[in-house]
PDB file of C-alpha atoms in Angstrom:
ATOM      1  CA  PHE A   2       0.000   0.000   0.000  1.00 72.00           C
ATOM      2  CA  LYS A   3       2.923   2.340   0.676  1.00 73.00           C
ATOM      3  CA  SER A   4       4.115   1.887  -2.880  1.00 74.00           C
ATOM      4  CA  SER A   5       0.932   3.513  -4.198  1.00 75.00           C
ATOM      5  CA  ASP A   6       2.289   6.849  -2.917  1.00 77.00           C
ATOM      6  CA  ASN A   7       5.412   6.427  -5.032  1.00 78.00           C
ATOM      7  CA  SER A   8       3.945   4.752  -8.104  1.00 76.00           C
ATOM      8  CA  LYS A   9       1.823   5.711 -11.068  1.00 76.00           C
ATOM      9  CA  LEU A  10      -0.540   2.883 -10.044  1.00 78.00           C
ATOM     10  CA  SER A  11      -3.381   3.263  -7.549  1.00 84.00           C
ATOM     11  CA  ARG A  12      -3.768   0.959  -4.527  1.00 86.00           C
ATOM     12  CA  LYS A  13      -6.481  -0.955  -6.349  1.00 89.00           C
ATOM     13  CA  GLU A  14      -4.305  -1.387  -9.447  1.00 88.00           C
ATOM     14  CA  LEU A  15      -1.336  -2.503  -7.347  1.00 86.00           C
ATOM     15  CA  LEU A  16      -3.486  -5.022  -5.476  1.00 89.00           C
ATOM     16  CA  VAL A  17      -4.799  -6.471  -8.749  1.00 90.00           C
ATOM     17  CA  TYR A  18      -1.221  -6.585 -10.078  1.00 86.00           C
ATOM     18  CA  TYR A  19      -0.056  -8.399  -6.918  1.00 88.00           C
ATOM     19  CA  LEU A  20      -2.841 -10.985  -7.022  1.00 91.00           C
ATOM     20  CA  TYR A  21      -2.328 -11.552 -10.748  1.00 92.00           C
ATOM     21  CA  PHE A  22       1.299 -12.577 -10.267  1.00 90.00           C
ATOM     22  CA  LEU A  23       0.755 -14.376  -6.947  1.00 92.00           C
ATOM     23  CA  TYR A  24      -1.957 -16.772  -8.107  1.00 93.00           C
ATOM     24  CA  PRO A  25      -1.213 -18.757 -11.298  1.00 93.00           C
ATOM     25  CA  ALA A  26      -4.891 -19.673 -11.791  1.00 93.00           C
ATOM     26  CA  ILE A  27      -5.787 -15.982 -12.198  1.00 94.00           C
ATOM     27  CA  ARG A  28      -2.948 -15.463 -14.647  1.00 92.00           C
ATOM     28  CA  LEU A  29      -3.886 -18.504 -16.731  1.00 93.00           C
ATOM     29  CA  LYS A  30      -7.552 -17.443 -16.818  1.00 94.00           C
ATOM     30  CA  HIS A  31      -6.520 -13.975 -17.985  1.00 93.00           C
ATOM     31  CA  LEU A  32      -4.396 -15.472 -20.756  1.00 93.00           C
ATOM     32  CA  LYS A  33      -7.259 -17.740 -21.798  1.00 93.00           C
ATOM     33  CA  ASN A  34      -9.638 -14.774 -22.004  1.00 93.00           C
ATOM     34  CA  LYS A  35      -7.081 -12.719 -23.877  1.00 93.00           C
ATOM     35  CA  PHE A  36      -6.294 -15.406 -26.438  1.00 95.00           C
ATOM     36  CA  THR A  37      -9.733 -16.894 -27.030  1.00 94.00           C
ATOM     37  CA  PHE A  38      -8.898 -17.169 -30.717  1.00 95.00           C
ATOM     38  CA  ILE A  39      -6.074 -19.682 -30.113  1.00 96.00           C
ATOM     39  CA  ARG A  40      -7.194 -23.255 -30.660  1.00 95.00           C
ATOM     40  CA  LYS A  41      -7.417 -25.254 -27.428  1.00 94.00           C
ATOM     41  CA  GLU A  42      -4.739 -27.796 -28.309  1.00 95.00           C
ATOM     42  CA  TYR A  43      -2.214 -25.017 -28.899  1.00 94.00           C
ATOM     43  CA  PHE A  44      -3.259 -22.904 -25.916  1.00 94.00           C
ATOM     44  CA  ASN A  45      -2.709 -25.955 -23.705  1.00 93.00           C
ATOM     45  CA  MET A  46       0.940 -25.958 -24.778  1.00 93.00           C
ATOM     46  CA  ILE A  47       1.568 -22.894 -22.567  1.00 90.00           C
ATOM     47  CA  ASP A  48       4.367 -23.548 -20.083  1.00 88.00           C
ATOM     48  CA  LYS A  49       2.144 -23.703 -17.006  1.00 89.00           C
ATOM     49  CA  ALA A  50       5.001 -24.980 -14.832  1.00 88.00           C
ATOM     50  CA  SER A  51       6.964 -21.798 -15.486  1.00 85.00           C
ATOM     51  CA  ILE A  52       3.956 -19.648 -14.519  1.00 88.00           C
ATOM     52  CA  ARG A  53       3.473 -21.630 -11.305  1.00 89.00           C
ATOM     53  CA  GLU A  54       7.173 -21.392 -10.478  1.00 86.00           C
ATOM     54  CA  SER A  55       7.076 -17.636 -10.977  1.00 86.00           C
ATOM     55  CA  ALA A  56       4.014 -17.346  -8.725  1.00 89.00           C
ATOM     56  CA  ASP A  57       5.629 -19.449  -5.997  1.00 89.00           C
ATOM     57  CA  LYS A  58       8.575 -17.061  -5.864  1.00 88.00           C
ATOM     58  CA  TYR A  59       6.602 -13.831  -6.221  1.00 86.00           C
ATOM     59  CA  SER A  60       6.158 -13.290  -2.475  1.00 84.00           C
ATOM     60  CA  ASP A  61       9.849 -13.992  -1.746  1.00 88.00           C
ATOM     61  CA  LEU A  62      11.937 -11.091  -3.032  1.00 87.00           C
ATOM     62  CA  GLU A  63      15.274 -12.927  -3.035  1.00 89.00           C
ATOM     63  CA  LYS A  64      13.934 -15.979  -4.859  1.00 89.00           C
ATOM     64  CA  LEU A  65      12.110 -13.739  -7.323  1.00 89.00           C
ATOM     65  CA  GLN A  66      15.300 -11.811  -8.084  1.00 90.00           C
ATOM     66  CA  GLN A  67      17.251 -15.007  -8.691  1.00 89.00           C
ATOM     67  CA  SER A  68      14.517 -16.328 -10.964  1.00 88.00           C
ATOM     68  CA  GLU A  69      14.319 -13.073 -12.947  1.00 89.00           C
ATOM     69  CA  LEU A  70      18.095 -13.003 -13.379  1.00 91.00           C
ATOM     70  CA  SER A  71      18.410 -16.596 -14.517  1.00 90.00           C
ATOM     71  CA  LYS A  72      15.122 -17.397 -16.272  1.00 86.00           C
ATOM     72  CA  ILE A  73      12.315 -14.874 -16.548  1.00 83.00           C
ATOM     73  CA  GLN A  74      13.608 -11.438 -17.523  1.00 88.00           C
ATOM     74  CA  LEU A  75      17.346 -10.926 -17.883  1.00 93.00           C
ATOM     75  CA  PRO A  76      17.992 -13.588 -20.562  1.00 93.00           C
ATOM     76  CA  HIS A  77      15.315 -12.000 -22.786  1.00 90.00           C
ATOM     77  CA  LEU A  78      16.569  -8.459 -22.221  1.00 90.00           C
ATOM     78  CA  LEU A  79      20.149  -9.482 -22.987  1.00 93.00           C
ATOM     79  CA  LYS A  80      19.011 -11.130 -26.202  1.00 93.00           C
ATOM     80  CA  TYR A  81      17.301  -7.910 -27.328  1.00 89.00           C
ATOM     81  CA  GLU A  82      20.308  -5.806 -26.357  1.00 91.00           C
ATOM     82  CA  ASP A  83      22.709  -8.143 -28.146  1.00 94.00           C
ATOM     83  CA  ARG A  84      20.685  -8.214 -31.366  1.00 93.00           C
ATOM     84  CA  ASN A  85      20.143  -4.460 -31.407  1.00 91.00           C
ATOM     85  CA  SER A  86      23.784  -3.610 -30.777  1.00 95.00           C
ATOM     86  CA  MET A  87      25.080  -6.120 -33.329  1.00 95.00           C
ATOM     87  CA  HIS A  88      22.602  -4.952 -35.958  1.00 94.00           C
ATOM     88  CA  HIS A  89      23.880  -1.391 -35.627  1.00 94.00           C
ATOM     89  CA  SER A  90      27.560  -2.378 -35.160  1.00 95.00           C
ATOM     90  CA  VAL A  91      27.636  -0.929 -31.653  1.00 92.00           C
ATOM     91  CA  GLU A  92      29.994  -2.274 -28.999  1.00 90.00           C
ATOM     92  CA  SER A  93      27.668  -1.924 -26.025  1.00 90.00           C
ATOM     93  CA  ARG A  94      28.417  -2.145 -22.314  1.00 91.00           C
ATOM     94  CA  LEU A  95      26.013  -3.125 -19.521  1.00 92.00           C
ATOM     95  CA  PRO A  96      27.553  -1.933 -16.242  1.00 92.00           C
ATOM     96  CA  PHE A  97      24.589  -2.942 -14.104  1.00 91.00           C
ATOM     97  CA  ILE A  98      25.224  -6.639 -14.781  1.00 92.00           C
ATOM     98  CA  ASP A  99      28.841  -6.595 -13.637  1.00 94.00           C
ATOM     99  CA  TYR A 100      28.948  -9.739 -11.492  1.00 93.00           C
ATOM    100  CA  ARG A 101      30.230  -7.838  -8.460  1.00 94.00           C
ATOM    101  CA  LEU A 102      27.322  -5.419  -8.586  1.00 92.00           C
ATOM    102  CA  VAL A 103      24.828  -8.243  -9.120  1.00 92.00           C
ATOM    103  CA  GLU A 104      26.218 -10.238  -6.176  1.00 92.00           C
ATOM    104  CA  THR A 105      26.083  -7.156  -3.960  1.00 91.00           C
ATOM    105  CA  ALA A 106      22.532  -6.312  -5.028  1.00 88.00           C
ATOM    106  CA  LEU A 107      21.380  -9.843  -4.236  1.00 90.00           C
ATOM    107  CA  SER A 108      23.109  -9.974  -0.871  1.00 91.00           C
ATOM    108  CA  ILE A 109      21.918  -6.703   0.668  1.00 91.00           C
ATOM    109  CA  ASN A 110      18.986  -6.564   3.070  1.00 91.00           C
ATOM    110  CA  ASN A 111      15.582  -6.371   1.399  1.00 89.00           C
ATOM    111  CA  SER A 112      14.809  -3.141   3.275  1.00 87.00           C
ATOM    112  CA  PHE A 113      17.383  -1.402   1.070  1.00 88.00           C
ATOM    113  CA  LYS A 114      15.788  -2.731  -2.109  1.00 88.00           C
ATOM    114  CA  ILE A 115      12.263  -1.516  -1.386  1.00 87.00           C
ATOM    115  CA  LYS A 116      11.727   1.031   1.404  1.00 89.00           C
ATOM    116  CA  ASP A 117       8.582   2.975   2.254  1.00 86.00           C
ATOM    117  CA  GLY A 118       7.186   1.987  -1.127  1.00 84.00           C
ATOM    118  CA  TRP A 119      10.230   3.173  -3.069  1.00 89.00           C
ATOM    119  CA  THR A 120      11.620   0.578  -5.465  1.00 88.00           C
ATOM    120  CA  LYS A 121      15.384   0.569  -6.177  1.00 89.00           C
ATOM    121  CA  TYR A 122      15.757   2.518  -2.937  1.00 92.00           C
ATOM    122  CA  LEU A 123      19.519   2.086  -2.489  1.00 91.00           C
ATOM    123  CA  LEU A 124      20.197   2.957  -6.132  1.00 92.00           C
ATOM    124  CA  ARG A 125      18.089   6.091  -5.814  1.00 94.00           C
ATOM    125  CA  ARG A 126      19.927   7.138  -2.652  1.00 94.00           C
ATOM    126  CA  SER A 127      23.315   6.491  -4.273  1.00 93.00           C
ATOM    127  CA  VAL A 128      22.654   9.111  -6.964  1.00 95.00           C
ATOM    128  CA  ASP A 129      20.633  11.497  -4.809  1.00 96.00           C
ATOM    129  CA  GLY A 130      22.120  14.937  -5.344  1.00 95.00           C
ATOM    130  CA  LEU A 131      24.010  13.816  -8.454  1.00 96.00           C
ATOM    131  CA  LEU A 132      20.929  13.703 -10.669  1.00 96.00           C
ATOM    132  CA  PRO A 133      17.867  15.961 -10.681  1.00 96.00           C
ATOM    133  CA  ASP A 134      15.166  14.860  -8.220  1.00 95.00           C
ATOM    134  CA  GLU A 135      12.666  14.458 -11.062  1.00 92.00           C
ATOM    135  CA  ILE A 136      14.880  11.638 -12.347  1.00 92.00           C
ATOM    136  CA  THR A 137      16.113  10.135  -9.076  1.00 94.00           C
ATOM    137  CA  TRP A 138      12.728  10.074  -7.358  1.00 93.00           C
ATOM    138  CA  ARG A 139      10.340   9.782 -10.262  1.00 90.00           C
ATOM    139  CA  THR A 140       7.411   7.453  -9.767  1.00 85.00           C
ATOM    140  CA  LYS A 141       6.565   6.688 -13.388  1.00 81.00           C
ATOM    141  CA  LYS A 142       8.777   3.879 -14.552  1.00 75.00           C
ATOM    142  CA  ILE A 143       9.687   4.116 -18.230  1.00 71.00           C
ATOM    143  CA  GLY A 144      10.793   0.956 -19.979  1.00 73.00           C
ATOM    144  CA  PHE A 145      11.794   0.463 -23.583  1.00 70.00           C
ATOM    145  CA  GLU A 146       8.948   2.568 -24.867  1.00 76.00           C
ATOM    146  CA  ALA A 147       8.318   3.009 -28.570  1.00 80.00           C
ATOM    147  CA  PRO A 148       5.511   4.814 -30.455  1.00 87.00           C
ATOM    148  CA  GLU A 149       3.860   1.475 -31.190  1.00 87.00           C
ATOM    149  CA  GLN A 150       0.418   2.867 -31.846  1.00 89.00           C
ATOM    150  CA  LYS A 151       1.663   5.325 -34.467  1.00 91.00           C
ATOM    151  CA  TRP A 152       3.904   2.790 -36.182  1.00 90.00           C
ATOM    152  CA  LEU A 153       1.324   0.007 -36.340  1.00 92.00           C
ATOM    153  CA  PHE A 154      -1.507   2.309 -37.366  1.00 92.00           C
ATOM    154  CA  GLU A 155       0.448   3.321 -40.454  1.00 93.00           C
ATOM    155  CA  ILE A 156       0.928  -0.281 -41.620  1.00 95.00           C
ATOM    156  CA  GLU A 157      -2.318  -1.763 -40.281  1.00 95.00           C
ATOM    157  CA  PRO A 158      -3.788  -2.633 -43.741  1.00 96.00           C
ATOM    158  CA  ILE A 159      -0.563  -4.475 -44.576  1.00 97.00           C
ATOM    159  CA  MET A 160      -0.661  -6.361 -41.260  1.00 97.00           C
ATOM    160  CA  VAL A 161      -4.293  -7.403 -41.661  1.00 96.00           C
ATOM    161  CA  LYS A 162      -3.662  -8.647 -45.197  1.00 96.00           C
ATOM    162  CA  GLN A 163      -0.569 -10.617 -44.109  1.00 97.00           C
ATOM    163  CA  ILE A 164      -2.356 -12.203 -41.155  1.00 97.00           C
ATOM    164  CA  SER A 165      -5.443 -13.083 -43.217  1.00 96.00           C
ATOM    165  CA  ARG A 166      -3.412 -15.165 -45.689  1.00 95.00           C
ATOM    166  CA  SER A 167      -1.245 -16.968 -43.125  1.00 96.00           C
ATOM    167  CA  GLU A 168      -1.676 -20.729 -43.108  1.00 96.00           C
ATOM    168  CA  ILE A 169       0.129 -21.117 -39.793  1.00 96.00           C
ATOM    169  CA  ILE A 170      -2.139 -18.642 -38.011  1.00 96.00           C
ATOM    170  CA  GLY A 171      -5.100 -20.423 -39.578  1.00 96.00           C
ATOM    171  CA  LYS A 172      -3.875 -23.708 -38.118  1.00 95.00           C
ATOM    172  CA  ILE A 173      -3.163 -22.557 -34.567  1.00 95.00           C
ATOM    173  CA  SER A 174      -6.100 -20.188 -34.240  1.00 96.00           C
ATOM    174  CA  ASP A 175      -9.538 -19.231 -35.472  1.00 96.00           C
ATOM    175  CA  LYS A 176      -8.522 -16.678 -38.081  1.00 94.00           C
ATOM    176  CA  SER A 177     -12.060 -15.371 -38.525  1.00 94.00           C
ATOM    177  CA  ALA A 178     -12.187 -14.641 -34.788  1.00 95.00           C
ATOM    178  CA  ILE A 179      -8.944 -12.670 -35.046  1.00 96.00           C
ATOM    179  CA  LEU A 180     -10.135 -10.595 -37.977  1.00 93.00           C
ATOM    180  CA  GLY A 181     -13.589 -10.158 -36.449  1.00 93.00           C
ATOM    181  CA  LYS A 182     -12.234  -8.676 -33.220  1.00 92.00           C
ATOM    182  CA  TYR A 183      -9.030  -7.222 -34.681  1.00 94.00           C
ATOM    183  CA  GLU A 184      -9.693  -3.696 -33.385  1.00 92.00           C
ATOM    184  CA  LYS A 185      -9.968  -5.007 -29.813  1.00 93.00           C
ATOM    185  CA  ILE A 186      -6.709  -6.966 -29.897  1.00 95.00           C
ATOM    186  CA  ASP A 187      -3.836  -5.262 -28.099  1.00 94.00           C
ATOM    187  CA  LEU A 188      -0.985  -3.828 -30.175  1.00 93.00           C
ATOM    188  CA  ARG A 189       1.688  -6.307 -29.136  1.00 91.00           C
ATOM    189  CA  THR A 190      -0.492  -9.286 -29.967  1.00 95.00           C
ATOM    190  CA  LYS A 191      -1.197  -7.781 -33.391  1.00 96.00           C
ATOM    191  CA  TRP A 192       2.541  -7.288 -33.905  1.00 94.00           C
ATOM    192  CA  ARG A 193       3.306 -10.877 -32.914  1.00 94.00           C
ATOM    193  CA  LEU A 194       0.645 -12.268 -35.232  1.00 97.00           C
ATOM    194  CA  TYR A 195       2.000 -10.158 -38.074  1.00 97.00           C
ATOM    195  CA  ASN A 196       5.546 -11.355 -37.360  1.00 96.00           C
ATOM    196  CA  ILE A 197       4.446 -14.990 -37.525  1.00 96.00           C
ATOM    197  CA  ALA A 198       2.708 -14.366 -40.831  1.00 97.00           C
ATOM    198  CA  LYS A 199       5.647 -12.423 -42.270  1.00 97.00           C
ATOM    199  CA  TRP A 200       8.162 -15.032 -41.083  1.00 96.00           C
ATOM    200  CA  GLU A 201       6.041 -17.698 -42.773  1.00 97.00           C
ATOM    201  CA  GLU A 202       6.185 -15.793 -46.050  1.00 96.00           C
ATOM    202  CA  VAL A 203       9.859 -14.746 -46.014  1.00 96.00           C
ATOM    203  CA  PHE A 204      11.162 -18.222 -45.162  1.00 96.00           C
ATOM    204  CA  ASN A 205       8.493 -20.137 -47.080  1.00 94.00           C
ATOM    205  CA  VAL A 206       7.370 -22.028 -43.979  1.00 93.00           C
ATOM    206  CA  THR A 207       4.422 -24.403 -44.293  1.00 87.00           C
ATOM    207  CA  ALA A 208       1.805 -25.140 -41.656  1.00 78.00           C
ATOM    208  CA  GLY A 209       2.740 -28.816 -41.792  1.00 71.00           C
TER     209      GLY A 209
END
């Protein structure tokens, strides 16, 4: 509840967020409602064990950190960083994953990680006075944001056409359901569907 004072989310939103990640049944039901167009046999291939493992560790900060570093988040983020930097011939550096810093971050008391609702508390304090307060103590977390809505809106007719002629999407899902509720599908799902369809075309992949 304290975190609602230092977050862009309300107490109600934070509580829903907490319950969503704490109880795997809620998460699986949400996914099922979100992806109603996926055929049952393919939806059932979701890695439920991974979702349950994540939920089991959600209330234990140390176990959650270890899981995110080794399985859930960091491997994916490093893959994106590696591909982006190589594509643009950039020799990138990631100082926050220096093993000494990671070991220290994992070993410190949890009260220094989250304090009075402030996430990354020790990191914020370490740069307090070195950076403007609006950066050090901001409450709105900004990830790898991109103008997705603008980009996808401009190519939406192309995406719809590509998805509509995909054999693979037709096999794993009810294509008519996708096209019928296309406007209600979230942007990232649309992008993923388009990528499957485009990958199928570029590499001449068959539904099999």
